[in-house]
PDB file of C-alpha atoms in Angstrom:
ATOM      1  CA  UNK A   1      -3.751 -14.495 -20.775  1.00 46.00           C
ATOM      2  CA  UNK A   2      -4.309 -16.880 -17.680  1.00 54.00           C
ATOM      3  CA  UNK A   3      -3.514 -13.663 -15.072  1.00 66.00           C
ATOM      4  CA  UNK A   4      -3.301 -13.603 -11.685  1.00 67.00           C
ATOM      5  CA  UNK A   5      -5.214 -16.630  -9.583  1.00 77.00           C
ATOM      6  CA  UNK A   6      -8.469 -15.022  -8.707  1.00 77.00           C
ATOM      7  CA  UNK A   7      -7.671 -16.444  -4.618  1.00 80.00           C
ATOM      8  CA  UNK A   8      -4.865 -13.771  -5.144  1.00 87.00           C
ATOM      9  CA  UNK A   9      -7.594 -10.964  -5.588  1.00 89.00           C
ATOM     10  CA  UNK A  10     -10.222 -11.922  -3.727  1.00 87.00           C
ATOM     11  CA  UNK A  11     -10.296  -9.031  -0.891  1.00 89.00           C
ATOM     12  CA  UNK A  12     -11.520  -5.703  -0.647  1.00 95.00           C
ATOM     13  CA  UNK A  13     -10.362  -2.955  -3.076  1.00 97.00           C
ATOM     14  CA  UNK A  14      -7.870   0.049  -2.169  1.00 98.00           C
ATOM     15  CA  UNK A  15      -7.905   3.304  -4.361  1.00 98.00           C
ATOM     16  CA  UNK A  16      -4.394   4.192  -3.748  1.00 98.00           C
ATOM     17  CA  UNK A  17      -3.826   7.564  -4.675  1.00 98.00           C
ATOM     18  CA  UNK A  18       0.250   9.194  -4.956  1.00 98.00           C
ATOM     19  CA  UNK A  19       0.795  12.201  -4.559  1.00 98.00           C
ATOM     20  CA  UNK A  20       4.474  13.917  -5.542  1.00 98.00           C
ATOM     21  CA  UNK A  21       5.052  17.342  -4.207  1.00 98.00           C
ATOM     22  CA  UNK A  22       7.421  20.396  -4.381  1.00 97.00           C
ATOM     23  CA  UNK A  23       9.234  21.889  -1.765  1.00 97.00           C
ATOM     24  CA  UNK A  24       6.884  24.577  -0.160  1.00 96.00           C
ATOM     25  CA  UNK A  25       3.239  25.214   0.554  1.00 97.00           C
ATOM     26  CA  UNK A  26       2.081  22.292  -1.445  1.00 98.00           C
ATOM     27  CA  UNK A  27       2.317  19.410   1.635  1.00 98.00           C
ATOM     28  CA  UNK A  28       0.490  21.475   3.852  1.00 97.00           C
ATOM     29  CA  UNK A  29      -2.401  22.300   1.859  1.00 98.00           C
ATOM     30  CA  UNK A  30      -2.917  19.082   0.795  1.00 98.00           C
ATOM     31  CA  UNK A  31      -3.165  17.624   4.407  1.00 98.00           C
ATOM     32  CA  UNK A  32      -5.519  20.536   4.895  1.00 98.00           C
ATOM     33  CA  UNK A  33      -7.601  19.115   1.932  1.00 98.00           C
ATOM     34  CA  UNK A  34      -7.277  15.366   2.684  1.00 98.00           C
ATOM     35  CA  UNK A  35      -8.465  16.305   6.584  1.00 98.00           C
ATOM     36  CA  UNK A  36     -11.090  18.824   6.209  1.00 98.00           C
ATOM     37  CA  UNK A  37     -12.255  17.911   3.139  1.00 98.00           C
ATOM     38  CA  UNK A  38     -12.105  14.167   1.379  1.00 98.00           C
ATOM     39  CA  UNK A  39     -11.633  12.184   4.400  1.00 97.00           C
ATOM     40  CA  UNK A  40     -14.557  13.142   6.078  1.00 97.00           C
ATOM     41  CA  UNK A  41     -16.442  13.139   2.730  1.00 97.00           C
ATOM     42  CA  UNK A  42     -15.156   9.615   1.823  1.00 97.00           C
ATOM     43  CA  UNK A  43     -15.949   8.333   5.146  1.00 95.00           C
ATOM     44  CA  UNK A  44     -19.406   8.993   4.968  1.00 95.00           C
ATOM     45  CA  UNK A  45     -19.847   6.874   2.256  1.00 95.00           C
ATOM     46  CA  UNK A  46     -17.110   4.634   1.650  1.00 95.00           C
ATOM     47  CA  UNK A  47     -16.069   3.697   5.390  1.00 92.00           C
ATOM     48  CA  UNK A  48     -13.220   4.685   7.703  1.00 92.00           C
ATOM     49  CA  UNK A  49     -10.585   2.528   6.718  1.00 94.00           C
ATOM     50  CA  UNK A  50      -8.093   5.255   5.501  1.00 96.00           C
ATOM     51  CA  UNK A  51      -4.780   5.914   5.808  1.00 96.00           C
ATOM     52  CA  UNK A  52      -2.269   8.942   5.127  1.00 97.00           C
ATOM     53  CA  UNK A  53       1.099   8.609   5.127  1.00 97.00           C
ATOM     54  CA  UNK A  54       4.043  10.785   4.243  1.00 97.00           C
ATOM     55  CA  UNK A  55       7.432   9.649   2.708  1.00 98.00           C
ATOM     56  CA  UNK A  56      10.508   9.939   4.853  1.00 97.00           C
ATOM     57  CA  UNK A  57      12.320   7.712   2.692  1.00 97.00           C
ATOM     58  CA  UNK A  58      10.921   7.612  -1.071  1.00 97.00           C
ATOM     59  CA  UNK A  59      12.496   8.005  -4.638  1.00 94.00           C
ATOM     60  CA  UNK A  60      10.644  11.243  -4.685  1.00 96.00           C
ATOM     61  CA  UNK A  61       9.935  13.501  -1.928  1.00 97.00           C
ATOM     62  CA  UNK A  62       7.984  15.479  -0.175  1.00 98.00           C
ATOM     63  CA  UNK A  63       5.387  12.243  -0.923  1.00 98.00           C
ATOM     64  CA  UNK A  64       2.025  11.809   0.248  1.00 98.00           C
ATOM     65  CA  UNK A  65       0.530   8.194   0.076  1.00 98.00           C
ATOM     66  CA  UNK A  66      -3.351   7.935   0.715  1.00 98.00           C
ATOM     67  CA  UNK A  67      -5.523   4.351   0.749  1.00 98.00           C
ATOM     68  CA  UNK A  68      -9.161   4.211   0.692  1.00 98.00           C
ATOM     69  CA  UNK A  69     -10.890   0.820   1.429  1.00 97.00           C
ATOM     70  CA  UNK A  70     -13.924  -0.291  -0.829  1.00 97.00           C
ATOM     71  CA  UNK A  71     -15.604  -3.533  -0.996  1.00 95.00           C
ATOM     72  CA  UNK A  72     -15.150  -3.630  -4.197  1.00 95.00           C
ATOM     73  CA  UNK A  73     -14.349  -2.090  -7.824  1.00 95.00           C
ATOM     74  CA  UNK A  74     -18.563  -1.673  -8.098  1.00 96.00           C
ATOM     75  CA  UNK A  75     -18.654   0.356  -4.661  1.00 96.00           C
ATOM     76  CA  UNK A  76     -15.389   2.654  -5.678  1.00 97.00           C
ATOM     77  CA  UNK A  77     -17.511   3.526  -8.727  1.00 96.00           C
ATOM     78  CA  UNK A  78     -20.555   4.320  -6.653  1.00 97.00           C
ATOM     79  CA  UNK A  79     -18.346   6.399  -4.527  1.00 97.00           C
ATOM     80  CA  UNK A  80     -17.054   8.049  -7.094  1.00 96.00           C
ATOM     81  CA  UNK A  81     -20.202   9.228  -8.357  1.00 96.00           C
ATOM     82  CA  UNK A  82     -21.588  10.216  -5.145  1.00 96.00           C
ATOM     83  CA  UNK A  83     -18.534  12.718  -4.608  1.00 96.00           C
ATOM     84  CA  UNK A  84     -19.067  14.364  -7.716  1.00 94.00           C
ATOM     85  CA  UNK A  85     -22.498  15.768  -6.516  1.00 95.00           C
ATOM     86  CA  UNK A  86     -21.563  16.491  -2.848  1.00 96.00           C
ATOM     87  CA  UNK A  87     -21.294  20.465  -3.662  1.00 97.00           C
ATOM     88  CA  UNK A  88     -19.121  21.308   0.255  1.00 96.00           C
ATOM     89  CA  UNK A  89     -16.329  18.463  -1.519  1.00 97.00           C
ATOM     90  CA  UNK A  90     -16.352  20.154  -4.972  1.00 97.00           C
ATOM     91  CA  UNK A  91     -16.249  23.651  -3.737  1.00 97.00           C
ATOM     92  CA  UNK A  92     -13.119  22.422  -1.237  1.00 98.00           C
ATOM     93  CA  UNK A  93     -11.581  20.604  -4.608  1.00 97.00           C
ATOM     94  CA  UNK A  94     -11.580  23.534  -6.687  1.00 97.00           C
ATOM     95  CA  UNK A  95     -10.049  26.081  -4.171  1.00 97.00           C
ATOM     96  CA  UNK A  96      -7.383  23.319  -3.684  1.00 97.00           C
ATOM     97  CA  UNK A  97      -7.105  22.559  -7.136  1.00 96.00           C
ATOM     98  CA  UNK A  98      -6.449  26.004  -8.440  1.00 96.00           C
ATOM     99  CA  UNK A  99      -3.630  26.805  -5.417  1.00 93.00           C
ATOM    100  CA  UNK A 100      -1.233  24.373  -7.685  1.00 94.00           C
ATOM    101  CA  UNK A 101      -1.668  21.363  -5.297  1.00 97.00           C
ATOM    102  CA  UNK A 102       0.901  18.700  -6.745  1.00 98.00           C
ATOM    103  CA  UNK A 103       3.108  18.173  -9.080  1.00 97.00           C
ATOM    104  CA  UNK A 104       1.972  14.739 -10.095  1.00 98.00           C
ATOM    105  CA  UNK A 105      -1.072  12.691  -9.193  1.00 97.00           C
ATOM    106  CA  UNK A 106      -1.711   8.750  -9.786  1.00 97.00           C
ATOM    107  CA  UNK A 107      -4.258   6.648  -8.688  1.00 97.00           C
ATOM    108  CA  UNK A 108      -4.210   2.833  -8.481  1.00 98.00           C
ATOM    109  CA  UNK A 109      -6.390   0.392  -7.619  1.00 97.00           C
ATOM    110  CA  UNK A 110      -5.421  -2.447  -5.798  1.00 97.00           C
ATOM    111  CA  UNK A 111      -7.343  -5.936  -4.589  1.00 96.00           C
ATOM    112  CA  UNK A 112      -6.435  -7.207  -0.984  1.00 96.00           C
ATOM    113  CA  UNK A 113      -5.540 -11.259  -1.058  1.00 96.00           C
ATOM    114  CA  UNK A 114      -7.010 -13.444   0.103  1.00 94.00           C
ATOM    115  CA  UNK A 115      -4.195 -13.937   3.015  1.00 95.00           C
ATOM    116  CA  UNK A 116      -4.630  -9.733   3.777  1.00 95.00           C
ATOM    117  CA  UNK A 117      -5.719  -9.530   7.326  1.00 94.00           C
ATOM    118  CA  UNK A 118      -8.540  -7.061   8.019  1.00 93.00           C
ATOM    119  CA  UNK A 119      -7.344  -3.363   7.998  1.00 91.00           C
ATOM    120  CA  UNK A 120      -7.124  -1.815  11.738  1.00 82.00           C
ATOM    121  CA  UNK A 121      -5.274   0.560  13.522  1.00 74.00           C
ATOM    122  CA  UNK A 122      -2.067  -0.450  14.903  1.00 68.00           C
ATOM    123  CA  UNK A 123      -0.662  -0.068  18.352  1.00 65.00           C
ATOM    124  CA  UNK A 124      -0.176   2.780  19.974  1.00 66.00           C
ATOM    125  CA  UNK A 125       3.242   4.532  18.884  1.00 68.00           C
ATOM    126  CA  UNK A 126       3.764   2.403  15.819  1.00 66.00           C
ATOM    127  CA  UNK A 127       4.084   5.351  13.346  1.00 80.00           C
ATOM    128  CA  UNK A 128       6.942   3.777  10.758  1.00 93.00           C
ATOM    129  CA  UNK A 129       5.404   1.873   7.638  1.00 96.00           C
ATOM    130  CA  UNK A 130       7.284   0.300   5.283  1.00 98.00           C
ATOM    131  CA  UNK A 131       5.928  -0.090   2.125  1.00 98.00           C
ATOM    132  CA  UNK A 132       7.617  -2.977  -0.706  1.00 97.00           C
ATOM    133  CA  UNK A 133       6.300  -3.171  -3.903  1.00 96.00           C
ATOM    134  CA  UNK A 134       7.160  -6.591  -5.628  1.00 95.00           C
ATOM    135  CA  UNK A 135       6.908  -6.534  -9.244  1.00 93.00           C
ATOM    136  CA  UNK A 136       7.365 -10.257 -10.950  1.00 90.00           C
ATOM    137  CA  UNK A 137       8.241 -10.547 -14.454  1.00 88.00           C
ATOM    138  CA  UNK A 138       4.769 -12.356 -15.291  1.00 88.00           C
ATOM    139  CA  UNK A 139       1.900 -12.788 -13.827  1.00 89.00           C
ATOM    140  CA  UNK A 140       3.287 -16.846 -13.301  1.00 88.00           C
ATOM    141  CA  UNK A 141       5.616 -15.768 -11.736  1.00 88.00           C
ATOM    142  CA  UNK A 142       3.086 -13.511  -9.207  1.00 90.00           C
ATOM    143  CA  UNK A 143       1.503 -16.502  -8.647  1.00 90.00           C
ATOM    144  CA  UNK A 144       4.698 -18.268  -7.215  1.00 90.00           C
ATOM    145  CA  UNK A 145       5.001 -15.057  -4.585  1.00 91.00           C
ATOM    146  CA  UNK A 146       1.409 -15.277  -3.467  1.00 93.00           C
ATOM    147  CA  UNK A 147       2.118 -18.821  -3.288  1.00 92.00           C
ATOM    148  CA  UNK A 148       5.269 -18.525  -0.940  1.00 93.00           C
ATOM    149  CA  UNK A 149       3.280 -15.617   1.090  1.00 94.00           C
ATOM    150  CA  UNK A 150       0.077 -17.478   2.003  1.00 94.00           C
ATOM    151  CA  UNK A 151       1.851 -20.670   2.837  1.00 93.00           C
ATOM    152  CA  UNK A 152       4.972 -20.485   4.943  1.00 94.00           C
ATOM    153  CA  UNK A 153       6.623 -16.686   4.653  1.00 95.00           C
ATOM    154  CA  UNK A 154       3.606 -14.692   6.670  1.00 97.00           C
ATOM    155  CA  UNK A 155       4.459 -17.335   9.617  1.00 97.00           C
ATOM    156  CA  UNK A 156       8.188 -16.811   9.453  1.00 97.00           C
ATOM    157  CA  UNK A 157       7.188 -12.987   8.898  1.00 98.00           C
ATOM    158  CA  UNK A 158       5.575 -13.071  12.000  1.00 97.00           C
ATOM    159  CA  UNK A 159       7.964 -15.133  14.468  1.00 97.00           C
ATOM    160  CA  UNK A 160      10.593 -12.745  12.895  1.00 98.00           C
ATOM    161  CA  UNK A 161       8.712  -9.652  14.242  1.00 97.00           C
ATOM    162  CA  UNK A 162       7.369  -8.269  10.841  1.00 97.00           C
ATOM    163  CA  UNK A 163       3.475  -8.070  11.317  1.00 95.00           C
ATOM    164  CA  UNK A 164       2.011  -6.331   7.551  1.00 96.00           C
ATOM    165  CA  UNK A 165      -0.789  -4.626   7.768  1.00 94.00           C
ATOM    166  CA  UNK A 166      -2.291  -5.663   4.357  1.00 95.00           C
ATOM    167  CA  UNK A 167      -1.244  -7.577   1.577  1.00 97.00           C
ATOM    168  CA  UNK A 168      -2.591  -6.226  -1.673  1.00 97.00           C
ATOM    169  CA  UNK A 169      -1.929  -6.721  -5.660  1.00 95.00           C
ATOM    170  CA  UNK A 170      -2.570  -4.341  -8.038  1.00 96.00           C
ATOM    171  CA  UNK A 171      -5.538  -4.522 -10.702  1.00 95.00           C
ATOM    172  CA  UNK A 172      -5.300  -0.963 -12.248  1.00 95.00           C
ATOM    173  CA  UNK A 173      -2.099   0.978 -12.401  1.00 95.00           C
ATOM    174  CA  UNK A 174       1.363   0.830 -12.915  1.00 92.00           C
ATOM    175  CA  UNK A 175       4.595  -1.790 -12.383  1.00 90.00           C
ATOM    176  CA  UNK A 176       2.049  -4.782 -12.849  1.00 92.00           C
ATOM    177  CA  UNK A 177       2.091  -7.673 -11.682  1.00 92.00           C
ATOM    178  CA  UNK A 178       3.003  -7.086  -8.106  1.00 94.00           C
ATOM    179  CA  UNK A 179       2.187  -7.529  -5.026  1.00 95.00           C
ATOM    180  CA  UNK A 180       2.212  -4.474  -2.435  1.00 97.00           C
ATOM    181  CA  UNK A 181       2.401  -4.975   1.201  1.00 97.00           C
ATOM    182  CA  UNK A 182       2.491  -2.413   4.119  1.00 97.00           C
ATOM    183  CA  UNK A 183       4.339  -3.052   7.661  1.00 96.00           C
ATOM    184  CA  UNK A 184       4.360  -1.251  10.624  1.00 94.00           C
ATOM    185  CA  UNK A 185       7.277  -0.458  12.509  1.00 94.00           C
ATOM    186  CA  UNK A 186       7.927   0.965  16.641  1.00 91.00           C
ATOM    187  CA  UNK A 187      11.103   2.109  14.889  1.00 93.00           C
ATOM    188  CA  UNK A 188      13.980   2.272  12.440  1.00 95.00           C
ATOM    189  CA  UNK A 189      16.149   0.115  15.520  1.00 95.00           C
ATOM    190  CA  UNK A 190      13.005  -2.096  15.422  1.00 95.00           C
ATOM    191  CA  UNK A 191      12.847  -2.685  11.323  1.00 96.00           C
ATOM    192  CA  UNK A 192      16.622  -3.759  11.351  1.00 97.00           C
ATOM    193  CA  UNK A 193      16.381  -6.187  13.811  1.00 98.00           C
ATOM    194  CA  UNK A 194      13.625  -7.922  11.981  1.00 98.00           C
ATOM    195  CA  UNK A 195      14.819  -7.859   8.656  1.00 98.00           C
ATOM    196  CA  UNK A 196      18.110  -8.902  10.154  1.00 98.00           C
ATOM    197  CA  UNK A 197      16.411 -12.083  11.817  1.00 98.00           C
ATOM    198  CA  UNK A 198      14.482 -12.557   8.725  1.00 97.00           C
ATOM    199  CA  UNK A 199      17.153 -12.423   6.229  1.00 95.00           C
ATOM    200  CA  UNK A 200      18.840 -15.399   8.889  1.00 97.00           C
ATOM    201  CA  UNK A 201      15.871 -17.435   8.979  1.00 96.00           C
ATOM    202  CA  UNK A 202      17.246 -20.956   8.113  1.00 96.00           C
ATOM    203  CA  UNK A 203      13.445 -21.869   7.057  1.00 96.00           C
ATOM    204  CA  UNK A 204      13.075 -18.847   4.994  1.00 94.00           C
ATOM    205  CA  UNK A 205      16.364 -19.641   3.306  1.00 93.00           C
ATOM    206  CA  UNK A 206      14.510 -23.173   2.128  1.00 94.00           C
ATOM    207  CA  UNK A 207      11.214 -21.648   1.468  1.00 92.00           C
ATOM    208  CA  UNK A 208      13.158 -19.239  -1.037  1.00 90.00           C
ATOM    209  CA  UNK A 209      14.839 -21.714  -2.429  1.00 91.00           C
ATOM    210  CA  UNK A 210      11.373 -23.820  -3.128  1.00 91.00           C
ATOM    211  CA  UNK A 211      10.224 -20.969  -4.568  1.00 87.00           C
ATOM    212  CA  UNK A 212      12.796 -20.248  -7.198  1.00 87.00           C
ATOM    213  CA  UNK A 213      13.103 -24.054  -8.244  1.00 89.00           C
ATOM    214  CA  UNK A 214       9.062 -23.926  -8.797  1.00 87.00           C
ATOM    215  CA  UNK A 215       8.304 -20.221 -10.168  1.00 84.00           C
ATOM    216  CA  UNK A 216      11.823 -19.178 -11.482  1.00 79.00           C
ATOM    217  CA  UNK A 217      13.338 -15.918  -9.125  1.00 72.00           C
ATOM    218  CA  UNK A 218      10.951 -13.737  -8.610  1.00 69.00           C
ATOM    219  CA  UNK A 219      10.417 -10.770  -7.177  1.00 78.00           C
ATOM    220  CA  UNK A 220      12.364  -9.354 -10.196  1.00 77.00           C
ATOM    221  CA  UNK A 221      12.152  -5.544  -8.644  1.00 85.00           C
ATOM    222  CA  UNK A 222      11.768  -4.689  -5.054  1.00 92.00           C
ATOM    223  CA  UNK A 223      10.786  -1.266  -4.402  1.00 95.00           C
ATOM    224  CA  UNK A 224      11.273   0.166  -0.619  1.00 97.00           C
ATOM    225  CA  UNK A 225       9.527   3.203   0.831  1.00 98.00           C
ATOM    226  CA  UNK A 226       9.469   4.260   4.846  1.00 98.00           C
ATOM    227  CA  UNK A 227       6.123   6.474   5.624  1.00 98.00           C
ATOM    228  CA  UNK A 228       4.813   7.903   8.372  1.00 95.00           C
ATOM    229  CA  UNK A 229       1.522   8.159   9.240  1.00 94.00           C
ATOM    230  CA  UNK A 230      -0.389  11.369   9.653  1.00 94.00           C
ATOM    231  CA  UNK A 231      -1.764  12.797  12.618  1.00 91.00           C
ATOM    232  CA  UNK A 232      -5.171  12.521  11.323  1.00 94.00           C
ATOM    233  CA  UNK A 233      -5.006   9.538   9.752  1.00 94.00           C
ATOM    234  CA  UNK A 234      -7.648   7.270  10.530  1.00 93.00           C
ATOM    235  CA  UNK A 235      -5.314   4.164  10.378  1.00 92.00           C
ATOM    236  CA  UNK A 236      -2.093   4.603  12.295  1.00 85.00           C
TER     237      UNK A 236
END
């Protein structure tokens, strides 16, 4: 199997971990864990490039979303390791874990492209993210998306007013091959109006169109979710 062109995974790695709740105590102790406990933790030896976010608009909800940055699939193992012994983390883990924190949890792990912009804080008051999964029917057929992405669609992205925070495809988990990418938003007034002048783009109607004719249509499932950050989240 060819897979996915290695330009497409070339970036820093992203344990993504989901977490699906019931109705009730279980969102607030787990943002009591995440901020007192693995955030800080994680931070001291993975780096501060985290970021919490909770659905407002998901296919299951209450939803909690947390990213960790790595540099790579080596240092998430390292981490990983290094958590195990810190005895302040485990004691935290097992008084959360034995409160019944979740009803499911999944971890993925995900490669930034090489077209994924450093990972930074956004501006002040930008607490909206939209997150779209894009799962293609082959890994072909990924290729044709990254394609289209790190040629002409970030540019029309960007005159359009959508500005993504990372671009990321997944190496571990479920729904693969796709290609995850997280925007931040002032607003749901200001989303509309830039999917609105996206969607009327006369170039991005031609750079669609390219894409079809050369990769077949792909994405072949879009999935949309609208977060919002945490207070504590290190990455707003």
């Amino acid at each position: 199997m060819v897979g996915v062109d290695r330009r497409y995974e070339s970036g820093p790695v992203f344990a993504q971990h989901q977490f699906l709740l019931e109705n009730g105590e279980q969102l607030g102790r787990l943002h009591g864990y995440l901020k007192d406990a693995l955030l800080p933790a994680l931070a001291a030896t993975a780096g501060p490039v985290q970021l919490v976010l909770e659905a407002i608009v998901a296919a299951h909800q209450p939803q909690v979303v947390f990213w960790q940055q790595y540099a790579d699939v080596t240092a998430w193992r390292e981490v990983s390791r290094k958590l195990k012994e810190d005895a302040a983390l485990r004691t935290a883990t097992d008084l959360w874990s034995k409160a019944n924190p979740y009803r499911a949890h999944g971890v993925s792990l995900l490669a930034g492209t090489d077209y994924c912009p450093p990972v930074t804080g956004v501006e002040s008051g930008q607490r909206l993210f939209e997150m779209r999964v894009y799962e293609a029917a082959s890994e072909w057929q990924l290729n044709g998306v990254h394609e289209r992405f790190a040629g002409p669609e970030i540019p029309i992205f960007h005159r359009c007013g959508i500005q993504p925070l990372l671009y990321a495809t997944t190496i571990a988990g479920p729904k693969m091959p796709n290609l995850t990418y997280l925007t931040p938003f002032a607003s749901l007034a200001e989303r509309e109006a830039a999917w609105t002048r996206f969607q009327g783009d006369p170039e991005w109607h031609r750079v669609r169109q390219a894409s079809i004719e050369s990769h077949g249509y792909a994405p072949r499932v879009i999935e949309i979710s609208l977060f919002k950050a945490s207070l504590y989240s290190p990455v707003k």
